[in-house]
mmCIF file of C-alpha atoms and ligand atoms in Angstrom:
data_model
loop_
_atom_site.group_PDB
_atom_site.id
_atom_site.type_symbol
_atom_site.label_atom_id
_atom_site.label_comp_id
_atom_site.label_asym_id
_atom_site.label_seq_id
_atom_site.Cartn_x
_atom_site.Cartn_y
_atom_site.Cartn_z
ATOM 1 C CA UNK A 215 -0.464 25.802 -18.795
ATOM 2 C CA UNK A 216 -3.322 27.166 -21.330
ATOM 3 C CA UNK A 217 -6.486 26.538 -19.935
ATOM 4 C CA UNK A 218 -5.981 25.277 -16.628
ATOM 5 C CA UNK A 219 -9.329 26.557 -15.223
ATOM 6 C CA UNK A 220 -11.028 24.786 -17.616
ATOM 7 C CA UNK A 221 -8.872 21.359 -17.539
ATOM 8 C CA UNK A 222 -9.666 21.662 -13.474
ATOM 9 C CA UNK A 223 -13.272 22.419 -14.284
ATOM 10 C CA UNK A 224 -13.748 19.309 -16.738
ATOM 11 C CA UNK A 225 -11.477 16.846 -15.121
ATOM 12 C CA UNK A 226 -10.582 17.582 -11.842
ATOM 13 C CA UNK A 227 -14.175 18.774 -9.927
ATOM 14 C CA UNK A 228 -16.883 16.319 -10.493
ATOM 15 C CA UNK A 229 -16.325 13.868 -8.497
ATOM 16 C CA UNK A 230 -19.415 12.256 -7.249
ATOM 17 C CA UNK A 231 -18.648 12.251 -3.636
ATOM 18 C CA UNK A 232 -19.675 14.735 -1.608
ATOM 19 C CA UNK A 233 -19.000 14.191 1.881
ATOM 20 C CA UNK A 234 -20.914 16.485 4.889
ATOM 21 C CA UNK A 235 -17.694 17.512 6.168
ATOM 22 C CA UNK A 236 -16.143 19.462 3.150
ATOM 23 C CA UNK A 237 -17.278 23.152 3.884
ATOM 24 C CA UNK A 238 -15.584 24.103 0.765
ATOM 25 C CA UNK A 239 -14.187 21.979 -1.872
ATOM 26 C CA UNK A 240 -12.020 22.952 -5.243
ATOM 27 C CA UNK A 241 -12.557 26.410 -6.533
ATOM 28 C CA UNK A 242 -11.469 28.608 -3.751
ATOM 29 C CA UNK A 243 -7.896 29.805 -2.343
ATOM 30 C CA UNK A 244 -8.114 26.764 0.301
ATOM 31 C CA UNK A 245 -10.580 23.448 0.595
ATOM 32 C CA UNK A 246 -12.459 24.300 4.487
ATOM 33 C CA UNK A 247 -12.874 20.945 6.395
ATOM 34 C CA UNK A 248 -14.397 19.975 9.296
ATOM 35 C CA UNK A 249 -12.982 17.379 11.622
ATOM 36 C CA UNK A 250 -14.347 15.381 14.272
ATOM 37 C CA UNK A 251 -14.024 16.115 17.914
ATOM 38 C CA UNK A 252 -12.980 12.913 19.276
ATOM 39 C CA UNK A 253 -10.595 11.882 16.289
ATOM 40 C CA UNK A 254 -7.175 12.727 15.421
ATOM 41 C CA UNK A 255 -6.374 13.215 11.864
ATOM 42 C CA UNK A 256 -3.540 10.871 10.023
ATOM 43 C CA UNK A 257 -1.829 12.859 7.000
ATOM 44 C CA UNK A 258 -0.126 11.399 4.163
ATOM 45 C CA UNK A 259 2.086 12.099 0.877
ATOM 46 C CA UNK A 260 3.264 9.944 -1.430
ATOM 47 C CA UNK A 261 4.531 11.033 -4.921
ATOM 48 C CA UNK A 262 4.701 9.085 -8.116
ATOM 49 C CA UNK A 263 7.216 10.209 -11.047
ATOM 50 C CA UNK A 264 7.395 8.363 -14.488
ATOM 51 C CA UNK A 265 10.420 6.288 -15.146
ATOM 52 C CA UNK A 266 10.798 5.525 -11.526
ATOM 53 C CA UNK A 267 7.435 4.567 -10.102
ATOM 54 C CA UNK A 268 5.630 3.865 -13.507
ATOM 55 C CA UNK A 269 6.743 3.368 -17.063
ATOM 56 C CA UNK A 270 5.886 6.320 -19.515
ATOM 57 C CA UNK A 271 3.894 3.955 -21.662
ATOM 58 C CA UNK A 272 1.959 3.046 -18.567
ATOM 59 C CA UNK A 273 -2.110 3.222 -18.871
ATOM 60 C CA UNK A 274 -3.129 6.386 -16.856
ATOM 61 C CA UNK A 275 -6.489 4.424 -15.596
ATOM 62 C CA UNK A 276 -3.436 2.461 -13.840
ATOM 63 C CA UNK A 277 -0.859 5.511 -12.893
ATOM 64 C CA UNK A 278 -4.294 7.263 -11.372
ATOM 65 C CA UNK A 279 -5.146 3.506 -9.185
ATOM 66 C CA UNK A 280 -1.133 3.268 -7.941
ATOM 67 C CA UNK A 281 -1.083 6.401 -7.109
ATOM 68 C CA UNK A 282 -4.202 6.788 -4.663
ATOM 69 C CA UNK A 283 -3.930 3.374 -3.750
ATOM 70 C CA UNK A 284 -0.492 3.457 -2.209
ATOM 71 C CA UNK A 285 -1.557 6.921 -0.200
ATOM 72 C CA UNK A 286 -4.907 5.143 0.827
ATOM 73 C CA UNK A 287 -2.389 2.394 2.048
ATOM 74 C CA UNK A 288 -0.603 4.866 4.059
ATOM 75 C CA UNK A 289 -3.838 5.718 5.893
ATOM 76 C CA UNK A 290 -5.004 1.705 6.370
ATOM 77 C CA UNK A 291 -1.267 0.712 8.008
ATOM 78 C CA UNK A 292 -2.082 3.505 10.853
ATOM 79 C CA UNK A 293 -5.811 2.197 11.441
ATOM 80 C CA UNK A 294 -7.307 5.434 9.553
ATOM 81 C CA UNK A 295 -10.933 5.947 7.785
ATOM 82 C CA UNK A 296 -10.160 7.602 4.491
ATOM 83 C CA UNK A 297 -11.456 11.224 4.125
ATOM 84 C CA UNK A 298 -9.811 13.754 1.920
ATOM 85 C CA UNK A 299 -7.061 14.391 -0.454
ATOM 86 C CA UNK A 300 -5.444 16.807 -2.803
ATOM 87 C CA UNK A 301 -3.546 16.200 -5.650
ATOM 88 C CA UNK A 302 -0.487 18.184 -7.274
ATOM 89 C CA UNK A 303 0.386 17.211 -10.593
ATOM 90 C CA UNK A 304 2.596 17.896 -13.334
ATOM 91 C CA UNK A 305 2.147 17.117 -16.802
ATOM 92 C CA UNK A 306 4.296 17.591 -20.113
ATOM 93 C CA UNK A 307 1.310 18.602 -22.563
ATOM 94 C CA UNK A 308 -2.492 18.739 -22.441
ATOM 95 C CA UNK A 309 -3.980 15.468 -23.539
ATOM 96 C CA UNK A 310 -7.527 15.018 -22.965
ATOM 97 C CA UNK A 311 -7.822 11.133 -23.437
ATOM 98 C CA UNK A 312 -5.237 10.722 -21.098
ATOM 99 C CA UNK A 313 -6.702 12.778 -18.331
ATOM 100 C CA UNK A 314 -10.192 11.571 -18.712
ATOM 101 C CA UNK A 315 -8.797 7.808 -18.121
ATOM 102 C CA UNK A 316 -6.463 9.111 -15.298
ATOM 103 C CA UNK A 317 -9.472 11.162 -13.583
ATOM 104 C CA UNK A 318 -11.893 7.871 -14.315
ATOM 105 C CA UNK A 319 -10.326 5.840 -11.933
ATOM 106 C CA UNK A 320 -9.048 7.597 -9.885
ATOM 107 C CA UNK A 321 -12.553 8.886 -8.655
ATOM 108 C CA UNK A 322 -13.408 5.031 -8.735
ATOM 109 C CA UNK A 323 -11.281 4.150 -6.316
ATOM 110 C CA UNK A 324 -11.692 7.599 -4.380
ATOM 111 C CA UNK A 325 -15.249 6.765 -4.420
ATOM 112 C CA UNK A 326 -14.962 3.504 -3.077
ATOM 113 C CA UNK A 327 -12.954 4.679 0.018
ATOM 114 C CA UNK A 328 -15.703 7.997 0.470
ATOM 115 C CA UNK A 329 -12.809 9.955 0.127
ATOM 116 C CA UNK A 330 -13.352 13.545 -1.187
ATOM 117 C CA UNK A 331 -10.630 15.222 -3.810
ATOM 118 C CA UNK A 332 -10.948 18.943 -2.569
ATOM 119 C CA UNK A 333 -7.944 20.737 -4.260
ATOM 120 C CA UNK A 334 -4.634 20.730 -5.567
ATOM 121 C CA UNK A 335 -2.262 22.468 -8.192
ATOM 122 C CA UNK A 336 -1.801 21.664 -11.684
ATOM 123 C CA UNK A 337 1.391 22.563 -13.495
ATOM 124 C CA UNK A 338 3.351 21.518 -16.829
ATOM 125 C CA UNK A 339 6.063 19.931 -16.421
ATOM 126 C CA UNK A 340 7.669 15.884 -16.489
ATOM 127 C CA UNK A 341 5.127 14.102 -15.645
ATOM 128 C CA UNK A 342 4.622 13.876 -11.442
ATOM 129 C CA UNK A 343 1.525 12.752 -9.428
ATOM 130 C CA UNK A 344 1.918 13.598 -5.676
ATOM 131 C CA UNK A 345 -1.270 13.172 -3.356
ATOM 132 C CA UNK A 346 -1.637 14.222 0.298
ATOM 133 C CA UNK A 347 -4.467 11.837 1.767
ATOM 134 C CA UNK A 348 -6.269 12.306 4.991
ATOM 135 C CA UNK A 349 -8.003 10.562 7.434
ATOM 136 C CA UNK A 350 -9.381 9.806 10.689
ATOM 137 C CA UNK A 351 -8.812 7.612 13.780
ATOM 138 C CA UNK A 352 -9.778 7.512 17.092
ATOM 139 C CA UNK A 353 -7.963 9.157 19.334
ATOM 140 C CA UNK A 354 -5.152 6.004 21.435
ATOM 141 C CA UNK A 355 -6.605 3.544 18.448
ATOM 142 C CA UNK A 356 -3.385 4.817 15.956
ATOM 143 C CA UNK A 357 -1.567 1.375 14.623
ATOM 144 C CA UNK A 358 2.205 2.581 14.886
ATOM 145 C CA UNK A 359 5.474 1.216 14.051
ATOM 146 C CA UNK A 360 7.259 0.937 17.450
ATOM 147 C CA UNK A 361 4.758 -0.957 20.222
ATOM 148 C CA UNK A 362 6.242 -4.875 18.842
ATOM 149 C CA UNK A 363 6.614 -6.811 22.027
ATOM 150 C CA UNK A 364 8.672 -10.690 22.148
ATOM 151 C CA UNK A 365 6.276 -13.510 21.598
ATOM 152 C CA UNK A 366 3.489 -11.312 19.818
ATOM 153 C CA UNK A 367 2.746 -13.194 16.151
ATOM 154 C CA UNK A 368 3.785 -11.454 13.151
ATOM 155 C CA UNK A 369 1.278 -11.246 10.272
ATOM 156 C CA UNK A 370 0.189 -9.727 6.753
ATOM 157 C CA UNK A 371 -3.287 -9.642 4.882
ATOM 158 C CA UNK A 372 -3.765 -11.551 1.225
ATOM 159 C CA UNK A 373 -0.790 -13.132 -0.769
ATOM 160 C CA UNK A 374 2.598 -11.851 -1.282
ATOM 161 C CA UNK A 375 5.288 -11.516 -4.441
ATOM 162 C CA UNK A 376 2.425 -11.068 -6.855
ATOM 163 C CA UNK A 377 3.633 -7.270 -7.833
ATOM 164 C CA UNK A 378 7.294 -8.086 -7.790
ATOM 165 C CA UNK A 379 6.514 -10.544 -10.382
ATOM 166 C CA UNK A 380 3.708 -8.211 -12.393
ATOM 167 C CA UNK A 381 6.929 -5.396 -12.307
ATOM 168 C CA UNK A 382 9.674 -8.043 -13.717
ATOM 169 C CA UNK A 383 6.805 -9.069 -16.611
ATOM 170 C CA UNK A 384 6.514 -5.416 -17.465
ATOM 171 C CA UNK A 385 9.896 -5.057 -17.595
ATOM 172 C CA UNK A 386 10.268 -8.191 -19.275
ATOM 173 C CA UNK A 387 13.081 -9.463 -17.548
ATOM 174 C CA UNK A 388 11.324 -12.817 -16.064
ATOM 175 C CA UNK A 389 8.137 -13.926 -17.946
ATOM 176 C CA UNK A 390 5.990 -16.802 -16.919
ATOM 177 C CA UNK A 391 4.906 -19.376 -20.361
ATOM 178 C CA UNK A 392 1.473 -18.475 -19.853
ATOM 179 C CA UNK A 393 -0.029 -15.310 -20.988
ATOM 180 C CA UNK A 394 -2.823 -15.254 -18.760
ATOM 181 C CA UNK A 395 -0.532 -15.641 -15.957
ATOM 182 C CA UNK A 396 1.520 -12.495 -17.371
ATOM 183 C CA UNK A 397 -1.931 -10.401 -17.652
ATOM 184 C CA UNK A 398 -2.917 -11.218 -13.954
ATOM 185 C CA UNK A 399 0.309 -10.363 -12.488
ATOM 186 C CA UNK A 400 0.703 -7.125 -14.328
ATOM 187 C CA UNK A 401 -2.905 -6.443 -13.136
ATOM 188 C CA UNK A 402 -1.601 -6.838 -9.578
ATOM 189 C CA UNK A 403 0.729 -4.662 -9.977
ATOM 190 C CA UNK A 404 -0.787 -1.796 -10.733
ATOM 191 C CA UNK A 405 -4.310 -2.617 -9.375
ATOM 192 C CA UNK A 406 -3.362 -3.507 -5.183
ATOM 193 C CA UNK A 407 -6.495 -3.496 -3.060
ATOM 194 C CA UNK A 408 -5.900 -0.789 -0.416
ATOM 195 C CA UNK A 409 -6.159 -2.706 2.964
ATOM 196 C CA UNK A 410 -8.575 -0.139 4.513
ATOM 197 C CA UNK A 411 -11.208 -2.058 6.160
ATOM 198 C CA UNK A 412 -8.744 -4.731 7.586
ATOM 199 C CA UNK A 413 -6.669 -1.864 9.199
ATOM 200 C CA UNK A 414 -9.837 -0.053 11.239
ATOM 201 C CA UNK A 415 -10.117 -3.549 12.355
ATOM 202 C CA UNK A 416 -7.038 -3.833 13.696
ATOM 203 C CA UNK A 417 -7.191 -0.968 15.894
ATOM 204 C CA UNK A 418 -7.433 -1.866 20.105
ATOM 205 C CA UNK A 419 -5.535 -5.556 18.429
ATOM 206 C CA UNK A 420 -2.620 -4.779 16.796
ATOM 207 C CA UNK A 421 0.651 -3.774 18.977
ATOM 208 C CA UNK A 422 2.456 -2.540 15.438
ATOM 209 C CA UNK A 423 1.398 -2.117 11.814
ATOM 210 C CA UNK A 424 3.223 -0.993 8.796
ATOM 211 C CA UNK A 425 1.917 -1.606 4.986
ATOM 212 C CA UNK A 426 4.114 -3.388 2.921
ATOM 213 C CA UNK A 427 5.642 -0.648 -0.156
ATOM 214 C CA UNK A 428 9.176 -1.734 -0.064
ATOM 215 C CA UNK A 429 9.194 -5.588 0.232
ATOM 216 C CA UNK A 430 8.168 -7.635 3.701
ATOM 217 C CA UNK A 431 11.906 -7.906 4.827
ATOM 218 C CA UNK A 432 12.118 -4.208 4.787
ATOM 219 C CA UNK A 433 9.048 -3.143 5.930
ATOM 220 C CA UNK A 434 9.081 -5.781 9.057
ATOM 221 C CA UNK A 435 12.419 -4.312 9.590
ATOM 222 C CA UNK A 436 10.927 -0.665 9.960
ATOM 223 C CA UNK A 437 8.781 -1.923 12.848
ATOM 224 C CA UNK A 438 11.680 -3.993 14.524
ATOM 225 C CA UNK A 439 13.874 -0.998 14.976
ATOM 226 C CA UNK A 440 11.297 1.191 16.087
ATOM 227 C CA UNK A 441 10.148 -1.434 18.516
ATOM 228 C CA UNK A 442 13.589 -2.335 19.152
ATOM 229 C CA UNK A 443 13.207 -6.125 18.732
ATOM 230 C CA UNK A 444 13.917 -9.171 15.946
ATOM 231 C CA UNK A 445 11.611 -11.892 14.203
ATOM 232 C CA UNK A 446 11.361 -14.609 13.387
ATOM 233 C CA UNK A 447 9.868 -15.586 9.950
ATOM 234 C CA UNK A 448 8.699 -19.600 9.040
ATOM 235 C CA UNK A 449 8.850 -18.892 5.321
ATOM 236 C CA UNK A 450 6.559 -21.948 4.848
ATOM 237 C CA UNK A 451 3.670 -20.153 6.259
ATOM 238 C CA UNK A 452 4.061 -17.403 3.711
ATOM 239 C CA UNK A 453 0.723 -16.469 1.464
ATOM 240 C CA UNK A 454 1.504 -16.813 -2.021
ATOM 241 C CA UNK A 455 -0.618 -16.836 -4.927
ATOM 242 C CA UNK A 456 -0.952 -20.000 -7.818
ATOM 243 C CA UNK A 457 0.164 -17.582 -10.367
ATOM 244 C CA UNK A 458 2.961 -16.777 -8.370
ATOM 245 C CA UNK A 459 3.675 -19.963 -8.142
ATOM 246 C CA UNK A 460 3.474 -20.888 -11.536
ATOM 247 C CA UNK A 461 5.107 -17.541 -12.676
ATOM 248 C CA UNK A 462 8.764 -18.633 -9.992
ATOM 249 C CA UNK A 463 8.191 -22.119 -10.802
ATOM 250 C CA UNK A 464 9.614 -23.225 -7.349
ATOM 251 C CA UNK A 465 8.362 -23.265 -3.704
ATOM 252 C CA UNK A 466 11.948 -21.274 -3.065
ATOM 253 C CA UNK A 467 11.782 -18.342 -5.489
ATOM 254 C CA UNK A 468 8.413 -17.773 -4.864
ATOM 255 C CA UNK A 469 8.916 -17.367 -1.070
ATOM 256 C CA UNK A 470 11.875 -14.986 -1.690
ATOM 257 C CA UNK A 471 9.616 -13.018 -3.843
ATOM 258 C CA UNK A 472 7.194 -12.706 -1.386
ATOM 259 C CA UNK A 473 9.981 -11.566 1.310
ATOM 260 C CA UNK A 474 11.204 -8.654 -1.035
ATOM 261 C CA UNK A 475 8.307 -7.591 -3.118
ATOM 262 C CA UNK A 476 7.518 -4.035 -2.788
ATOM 263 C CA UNK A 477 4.201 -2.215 -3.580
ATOM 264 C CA UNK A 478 2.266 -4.667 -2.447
ATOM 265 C CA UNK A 479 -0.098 -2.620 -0.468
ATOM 266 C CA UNK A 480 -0.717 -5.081 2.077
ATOM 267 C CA UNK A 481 -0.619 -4.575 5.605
ATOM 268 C CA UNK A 482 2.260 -6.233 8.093
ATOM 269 C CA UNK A 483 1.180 -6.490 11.911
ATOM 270 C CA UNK A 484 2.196 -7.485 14.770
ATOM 271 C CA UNK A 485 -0.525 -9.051 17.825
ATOM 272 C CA UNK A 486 -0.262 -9.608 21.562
ATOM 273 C CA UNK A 487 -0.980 -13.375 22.702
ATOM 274 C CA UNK A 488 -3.993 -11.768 24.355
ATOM 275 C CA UNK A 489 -5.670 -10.981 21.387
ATOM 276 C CA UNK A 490 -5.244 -13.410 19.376
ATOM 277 C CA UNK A 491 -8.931 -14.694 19.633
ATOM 278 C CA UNK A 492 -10.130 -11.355 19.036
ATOM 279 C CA UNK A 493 -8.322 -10.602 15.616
ATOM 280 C CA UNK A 494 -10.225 -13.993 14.711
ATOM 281 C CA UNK A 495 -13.485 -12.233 15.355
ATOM 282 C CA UNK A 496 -12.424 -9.295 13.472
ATOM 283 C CA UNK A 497 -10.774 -10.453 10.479
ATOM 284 C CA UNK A 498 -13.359 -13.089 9.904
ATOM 285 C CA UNK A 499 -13.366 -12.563 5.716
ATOM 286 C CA UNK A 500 -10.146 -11.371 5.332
ATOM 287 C CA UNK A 501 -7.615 -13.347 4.393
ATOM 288 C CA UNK A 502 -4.408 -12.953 6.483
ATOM 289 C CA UNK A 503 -1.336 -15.395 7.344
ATOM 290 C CA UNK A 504 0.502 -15.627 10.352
ATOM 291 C CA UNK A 505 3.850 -15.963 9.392
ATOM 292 C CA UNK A 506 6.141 -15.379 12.503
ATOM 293 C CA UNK A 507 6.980 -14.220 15.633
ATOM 294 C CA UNK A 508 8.554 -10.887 17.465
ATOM 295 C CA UNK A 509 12.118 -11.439 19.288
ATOM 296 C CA UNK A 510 14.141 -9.562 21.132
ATOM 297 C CA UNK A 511 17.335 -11.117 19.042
ATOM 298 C CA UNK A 512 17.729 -7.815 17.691
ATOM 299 C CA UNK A 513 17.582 -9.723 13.833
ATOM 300 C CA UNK A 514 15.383 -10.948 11.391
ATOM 301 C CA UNK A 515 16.149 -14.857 10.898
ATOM 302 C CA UNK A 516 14.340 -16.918 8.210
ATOM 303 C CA UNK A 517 13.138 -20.311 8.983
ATOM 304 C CA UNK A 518 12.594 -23.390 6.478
ATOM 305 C CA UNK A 519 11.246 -26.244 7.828
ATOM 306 C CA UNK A 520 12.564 -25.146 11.084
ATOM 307 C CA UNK A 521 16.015 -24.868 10.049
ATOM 308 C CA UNK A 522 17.453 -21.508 9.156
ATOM 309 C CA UNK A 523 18.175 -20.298 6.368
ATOM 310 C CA UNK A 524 20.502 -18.072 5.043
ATOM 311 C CA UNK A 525 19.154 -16.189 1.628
ATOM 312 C CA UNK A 526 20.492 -13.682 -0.248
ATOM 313 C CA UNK A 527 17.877 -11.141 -0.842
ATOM 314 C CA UNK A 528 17.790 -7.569 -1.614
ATOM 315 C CA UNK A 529 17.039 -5.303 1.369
ATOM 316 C CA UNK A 530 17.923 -8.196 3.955
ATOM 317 C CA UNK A 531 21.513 -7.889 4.516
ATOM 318 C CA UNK A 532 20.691 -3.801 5.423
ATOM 319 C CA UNK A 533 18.178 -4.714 8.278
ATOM 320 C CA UNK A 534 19.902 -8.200 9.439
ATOM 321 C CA UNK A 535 22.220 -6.155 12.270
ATOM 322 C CA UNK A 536 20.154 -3.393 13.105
HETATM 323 P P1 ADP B 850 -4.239 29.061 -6.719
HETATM 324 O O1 ADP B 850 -3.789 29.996 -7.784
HETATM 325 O O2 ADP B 850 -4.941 29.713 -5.571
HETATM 326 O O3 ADP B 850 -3.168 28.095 -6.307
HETATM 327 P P2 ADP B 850 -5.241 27.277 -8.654
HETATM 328 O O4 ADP B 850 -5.525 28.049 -9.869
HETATM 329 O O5 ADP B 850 -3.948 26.523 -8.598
HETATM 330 O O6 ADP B 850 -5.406 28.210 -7.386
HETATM 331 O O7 ADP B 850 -6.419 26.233 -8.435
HETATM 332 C C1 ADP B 850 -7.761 26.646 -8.491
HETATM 333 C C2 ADP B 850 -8.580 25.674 -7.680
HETATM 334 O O8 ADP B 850 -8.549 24.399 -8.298
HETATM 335 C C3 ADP B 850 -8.072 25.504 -6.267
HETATM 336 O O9 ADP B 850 -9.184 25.400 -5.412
HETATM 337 C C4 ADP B 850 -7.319 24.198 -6.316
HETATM 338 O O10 ADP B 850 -7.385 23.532 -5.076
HETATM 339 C C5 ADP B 850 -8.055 23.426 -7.401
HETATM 340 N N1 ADP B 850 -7.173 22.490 -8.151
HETATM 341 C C6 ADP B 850 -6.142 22.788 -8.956
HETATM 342 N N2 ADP B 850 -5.579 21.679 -9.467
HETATM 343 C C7 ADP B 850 -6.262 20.638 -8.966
HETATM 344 C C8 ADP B 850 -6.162 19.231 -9.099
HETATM 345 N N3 ADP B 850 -5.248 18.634 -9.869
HETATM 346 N N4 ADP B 850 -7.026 18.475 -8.386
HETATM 347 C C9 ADP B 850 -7.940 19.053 -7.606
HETATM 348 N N5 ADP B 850 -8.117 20.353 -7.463
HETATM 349 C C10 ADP B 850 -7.287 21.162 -8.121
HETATM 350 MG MG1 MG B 851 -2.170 26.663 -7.606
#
């Protein structure tokens, strides 16, 4: 591509952060990094490729903030602290306006998180953003997939459904009356919160944690067959937004939105009876939901006013017989 050196140079190297432990950032053959002693480190890739995980005539402020914010997920459902990534990206042409939104928020959010861009490869090509984030967490404090025990509640931070319905308005196939409710929803899709801070807090609490990229049903599902168990879900107690609600227009479709939406970049966890009292203490500001509890019926089974319910939802007849 003409004038990589100087498209890395101008977009790609000055980022404000400058964390203690990068020996050697961008420039050289390899980034040098320096770990802690009593930490392992949790490592992460997640690649984003228009016309499957963005639209072409998507903003690149919002490609850049998907695209870190679902690897920065990664490293919140495992209990990490955010430290370093590289990026690999491909891109049909050189177009400056484009990369200086990309690179503007993307070092917003990287900055946010203290986490240090300190190489990568740039190539031409269709256009392909794949980031490898790392981290850090304590050494036994990991949140995994596969410790779910029977009777331990089942929860998720903030509301649910939101990006589900910001990816049907983009696509236009369901659009809410109101056009401020379109706006916001769109927003959330492409502008999650990374669920950092609530997943260090989780550590020493949580028995299993997972973030939720491929809808709740799905995701849960990951963590019951690793943990070899089944749930229970009281889909009255799940969190879902007023614009949601105004966007599905019923208590019902709203609820199935919220058990199927993917990319929502909140975290799903599961917590022993015994520390129940302490995830009070340590969420206190976050807003979470319990919204069910671990099995061992092998199943996920929906309940609606304590009746079950049998829904037809994408993603739930694949986990209902693992
Ligand atoms: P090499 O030929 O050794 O692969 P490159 O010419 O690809 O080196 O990259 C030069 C330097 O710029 C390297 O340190 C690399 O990590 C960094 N770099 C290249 N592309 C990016 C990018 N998109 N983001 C961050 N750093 C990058
Ligand atoms: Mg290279």
């Amino acid at each position: 591509m003409p004038g990589e050196f100087n498209l890395i140079e101008t977009y790609f190297s000055n980022q404000q952060a400058n964390r203690d432990d990068v020996v050697l950032g961008q420039g050289d053959d390899c980034a040098l990094v320096s770990p802690p002693a009593d930490c392992y480190i949790a490592i992460s890739t997640d690649t984003l490729v228009c016309g499957t995980h963005f639209l072409a005539s998507a903003c690149p402020a919002d490609i850049a903030h998907k695209a870190l914010a679902s690897n920065l997920s990664d490293l919140a459902a495992m209990g990490a602290t955010p430290a370093w990534v590289s990026m690999g990206i491909s891109m049909p042409e050189v177009n400056e306006p484009w990369l200086a939104s990309f690179c503007g928020a993307f070092f917003e959010l990287a900055n946010q998180h203290d986490i240090q861009l300190i190489g990568g490869d740039t190539t031409k090509g269709p256009l392909t953003i794949t980031l490898t984030v790392q981290g850090f967490v304590p050494i036994g404090q990991a949140l995994t997939r596969g410790q779910a025990r029977d009777g331990d509640g089942i929860y998720v931070t903030g509301t649910l459904g939101d990006a589900k319905a910001g990816l049907d308005i983009i696509l236009k196939t369901r659009l809410s009356m109101q056009a401020d409710i379109n706006q916001t929803l769109e927003k959330r899709h492409y502008r999650s919160t990374p669920q950092i801070f609530a997943g260090t807090q989780l550590r020493g609490i949580a028995s299993a944690a997972i973030d939720i990229s491929d809808g709740l049903i799905a995701d849960l599902g990951h963590i019951l067959s690793r943990s070899q168990r089944g749930a229970i879900i009281d889909t009255e107690q799940l969190p879902i937004s007023n614009e949601l609600l105004h966007f599905a227009q019923s208590d019902i479709l709203a609820r199935q939105y919220a058990l199927t939406s993917g990319e929502e970049y909140q975290l799903c966890f599961t917590v022993p009876q015994q520390h129940q009292q302490k995830l009070e203490q340590q969420l206190a500001g976050i807003p979470y939901s319990r919204i069910g509890q671990i099995t061992n019926s092998g199943h996920i089974v929906l309940h609606e006013q304590g009746c079950e319910v049998d829904w037809e939802l994408a993603g739930y007849d694949h986990f209902k017989d693992h």
